[in-house]
Amino acid sequence: MKLKVDSTFLSSGCGVLQAFCLFTGGGVFGTIAQTDAIASSTVAHALLWISVSAWVVSMVGYLSRAFGKRFYDDHAASVFGLIFSIFYLIGTICFGVYNTWAAGAKGSQNSRSLFIFLLALLTTVGYILEAIGNFMTGVSNDKSCSKAPSPSKAENGKAEEQKKVEE
């Protein structure tokens, strides 16, 4: 089985935005996991679960699209983007209020919390832009980002020849 990379998706705005969300989301849960933020705060623990679940679902969708397949349909991708943007927004605001700018957050703990907050904020913006993009492509019927990759001309020609032979 030979896998072909869909370079048109990877270089499109949707592919770059999904990769951005994966990189920043991975930074969020990686930084939370490597610091003591998870042991000291329930909000950090919640943000960790939000980021890990969003990262896993996004990675499955991204890799399947990168190899020219579709694991989720358009409706599921739109719903996932909307849900992740809402959860990330709530988690980022709560993390900023209770960890980053809390009364007891001073010194090096504040700098780590600020870094996590900024990564979560960037990820939130990425998922919001992805949700808006999915909504706009659904409204305008422009399926440039949400359409399944079309087969190449050679594959299409083989499929047409095979149909003729079967008839």
Tab-separated table of C-alpha atoms in Angstrom:
chain	number	residue	atom	x	y	z
A	1	MET	CA	0.000	0.000	0.000
A	2	LYS	CA	1.506	3.262	-1.114
A	3	LEU	CA	0.490	6.461	0.664
A	4	LYS	CA	0.523	9.696	-1.261
A	5	VAL	CA	0.796	13.024	0.506
A	6	ASP	CA	-1.806	15.589	-0.562
A	7	SER	CA	0.424	18.638	-0.975
A	8	THR	CA	-2.478	20.857	-2.058
A	9	PHE	CA	-4.149	20.391	1.336
A	10	LEU	CA	-0.907	20.849	3.264
A	11	SER	CA	-0.164	24.127	1.498
A	12	SER	CA	-3.734	25.444	1.660
A	13	GLY	CA	-4.910	27.872	4.307
A	14	CYS	CA	-6.903	25.130	6.032
A	15	GLY	CA	-3.933	22.792	6.221
A	16	VAL	CA	-1.618	25.468	7.571
A	17	LEU	CA	-4.221	26.560	10.141
A	18	GLN	CA	-4.766	22.984	11.307
A	19	ALA	CA	-1.004	22.463	11.604
A	20	PHE	CA	-0.764	25.698	13.623
A	21	CYS	CA	-3.475	24.471	16.006
A	22	LEU	CA	-1.680	21.142	16.368
A	23	PHE	CA	1.672	22.778	17.146
A	24	THR	CA	0.336	25.282	19.666
A	25	GLY	CA	-2.061	22.762	21.234
A	26	GLY	CA	0.792	20.297	21.616
A	27	GLY	CA	2.789	23.067	23.259
A	28	VAL	CA	-0.037	23.681	25.722
A	29	PHE	CA	-0.330	20.119	26.940
A	30	GLY	CA	3.404	19.496	26.755
A	31	THR	CA	4.195	22.533	28.887
A	32	ILE	CA	1.454	21.771	31.404
A	33	ALA	CA	2.646	18.172	31.671
A	34	GLN	CA	6.301	19.190	32.211
A	35	THR	CA	5.629	21.815	34.876
A	36	ASP	CA	4.069	21.614	38.290
A	37	ALA	CA	1.002	23.525	37.073
A	38	ILE	CA	-1.088	20.372	36.902
A	39	ALA	CA	-0.370	19.478	40.542
A	40	SER	CA	-1.229	22.926	41.839
A	41	SER	CA	-4.408	23.732	39.943
A	42	THR	CA	-7.641	22.082	38.896
A	43	VAL	CA	-7.971	24.584	36.051
A	44	ALA	CA	-4.608	23.474	34.646
A	45	HIS	CA	-5.784	19.880	34.840
A	46	ALA	CA	-8.969	20.788	32.932
A	47	LEU	CA	-6.973	22.703	30.310
A	48	LEU	CA	-4.688	19.689	29.946
A	49	TRP	CA	-7.651	17.424	29.188
A	50	ILE	CA	-9.116	19.952	26.758
A	51	SER	CA	-5.820	20.296	24.906
A	52	VAL	CA	-5.077	16.557	24.774
A	53	SER	CA	-8.536	15.607	23.500
A	54	ALA	CA	-8.534	18.423	20.930
A	55	TRP	CA	-5.025	17.501	19.823
A	56	VAL	CA	-5.819	13.803	19.327
A	57	VAL	CA	-9.019	14.429	17.347
A	58	SER	CA	-7.341	17.157	15.279
A	59	MET	CA	-4.295	14.987	14.594
A	60	VAL	CA	-6.437	12.120	13.306
A	61	GLY	CA	-8.317	14.488	10.987
A	62	TYR	CA	-5.156	16.257	9.846
A	63	LEU	CA	-3.197	13.096	9.065
A	64	SER	CA	-6.093	11.527	7.205
A	65	ARG	CA	-6.457	14.683	5.087
A	66	ALA	CA	-2.701	14.897	4.550
A	67	PHE	CA	-2.722	11.426	3.007
A	68	GLY	CA	-5.690	12.179	0.761
A	69	LYS	CA	-8.436	10.498	2.767
A	70	ARG	CA	-11.309	11.816	4.871
A	71	PHE	CA	-11.779	10.419	8.377
A	72	TYR	CA	-14.446	12.979	9.332
A	73	ASP	CA	-17.101	14.403	7.047
A	74	ASP	CA	-17.598	18.171	6.647
A	75	HIS	CA	-20.281	18.413	9.304
A	76	ALA	CA	-18.188	16.579	11.911
A	77	ALA	CA	-15.151	18.755	11.190
A	78	SER	CA	-17.252	21.894	11.633
A	79	VAL	CA	-18.722	20.632	14.903
A	80	PHE	CA	-15.297	19.631	16.240
A	81	GLY	CA	-13.854	23.044	15.367
A	82	LEU	CA	-16.727	24.826	17.081
A	83	ILE	CA	-16.569	22.640	20.200
A	84	PHE	CA	-12.792	22.961	20.502
A	85	SER	CA	-12.925	26.734	20.079
A	86	ILE	CA	-15.573	27.052	22.820
A	87	PHE	CA	-13.772	24.716	25.244
A	88	TYR	CA	-10.406	26.340	24.589
A	89	LEU	CA	-11.906	29.801	25.083
A	90	ILE	CA	-13.444	28.836	28.433
A	91	GLY	CA	-10.324	26.957	29.555
A	92	THR	CA	-7.979	29.780	28.538
A	93	ILE	CA	-10.026	32.439	30.321
A	94	CYS	CA	-10.257	30.332	33.485
A	95	PHE	CA	-6.534	29.531	33.365
A	96	GLY	CA	-5.689	33.205	32.951
A	97	VAL	CA	-7.939	34.284	35.817
A	98	TYR	CA	-7.059	31.556	38.311
A	99	ASN	CA	-3.423	30.742	37.472
A	100	THR	CA	-1.754	33.504	35.497
A	101	TRP	CA	-3.139	36.602	37.209
A	102	ALA	CA	-4.232	35.104	40.521
A	103	ALA	CA	-3.279	36.872	43.743
A	104	GLY	CA	-0.709	34.209	44.691
A	105	ALA	CA	0.945	33.826	41.261
A	106	LYS	CA	4.415	35.393	41.573
A	107	GLY	CA	7.897	34.842	40.240
A	108	SER	CA	8.777	31.895	38.048
A	109	GLN	CA	5.348	30.302	38.503
A	110	ASN	CA	3.770	33.342	36.849
A	111	SER	CA	6.142	33.203	33.855
A	112	ARG	CA	5.325	29.528	33.212
A	113	SER	CA	1.621	30.227	33.592
A	114	LEU	CA	1.919	33.197	31.245
A	115	PHE	CA	3.625	31.028	28.616
A	116	ILE	CA	0.890	28.386	28.898
A	117	PHE	CA	-1.754	31.109	28.739
A	118	LEU	CA	-0.264	32.621	25.564
A	119	LEU	CA	-0.011	29.223	23.855
A	120	ALA	CA	-3.605	28.432	24.831
A	121	LEU	CA	-4.700	31.845	23.551
A	122	LEU	CA	-2.999	31.235	20.193
A	123	THR	CA	-4.614	27.795	19.972
A	124	THR	CA	-8.000	29.303	20.827
A	125	VAL	CA	-7.633	31.866	18.047
A	126	GLY	CA	-6.616	29.095	15.627
A	127	TYR	CA	-9.653	26.959	16.431
A	128	ILE	CA	-11.961	29.991	16.229
A	129	LEU	CA	-10.555	30.846	12.786
A	130	GLU	CA	-10.971	27.217	11.744
A	131	ALA	CA	-14.610	27.226	12.902
A	132	ILE	CA	-15.275	30.488	11.050
A	133	GLY	CA	-13.595	29.084	7.926
A	134	ASN	CA	-15.707	25.925	8.084
A	135	PHE	CA	-18.835	28.025	8.495
A	136	MET	CA	-17.924	30.330	5.595
A	137	THR	CA	-17.174	27.455	3.216
A	138	GLY	CA	-20.524	25.910	4.140
A	139	VAL	CA	-22.397	29.169	3.509
A	140	SER	CA	-20.682	30.108	0.252
A	141	ASN	CA	-20.599	26.553	-1.154
A	142	ASP	CA	-16.872	27.051	-1.757
A	143	LYS	CA	-15.560	23.622	-0.906
A	144	SER	CA	-11.882	24.387	-1.516
A	145	CYS	CA	-10.922	23.497	2.066
A	146	SER	CA	-13.582	20.977	2.908
A	147	LYS	CA	-13.827	18.922	-0.251
A	148	ALA	CA	-12.378	15.492	-0.490
A	149	PRO	CA	-9.345	15.284	-2.742
A	150	SER	CA	-10.230	14.441	-6.308
A	151	PRO	CA	-8.504	11.515	-7.979
A	152	SER	CA	-5.726	12.291	-10.402
A	153	LYS	CA	-6.361	12.214	-14.125
A	154	ALA	CA	-4.648	8.853	-14.482
A	155	GLU	CA	-6.739	7.318	-11.711
A	156	ASN	CA	-9.885	8.908	-13.144
A	157	GLY	CA	-9.082	7.546	-16.594
A	158	LYS	CA	-8.584	4.068	-15.178
A	159	ALA	CA	-11.886	4.295	-13.345
A	160	GLU	CA	-13.694	5.337	-16.539
A	161	GLU	CA	-12.034	2.523	-18.522
A	162	GLN	CA	-12.987	0.037	-15.839
A	163	LYS	CA	-16.629	1.196	-15.996
A	164	LYS	CA	-16.646	0.717	-19.772
A	165	VAL	CA	-15.177	-2.778	-19.450
A	166	GLU	CA	-17.774	-3.750	-16.823
A	167	GLU	CA	-20.644	-2.593	-19.080
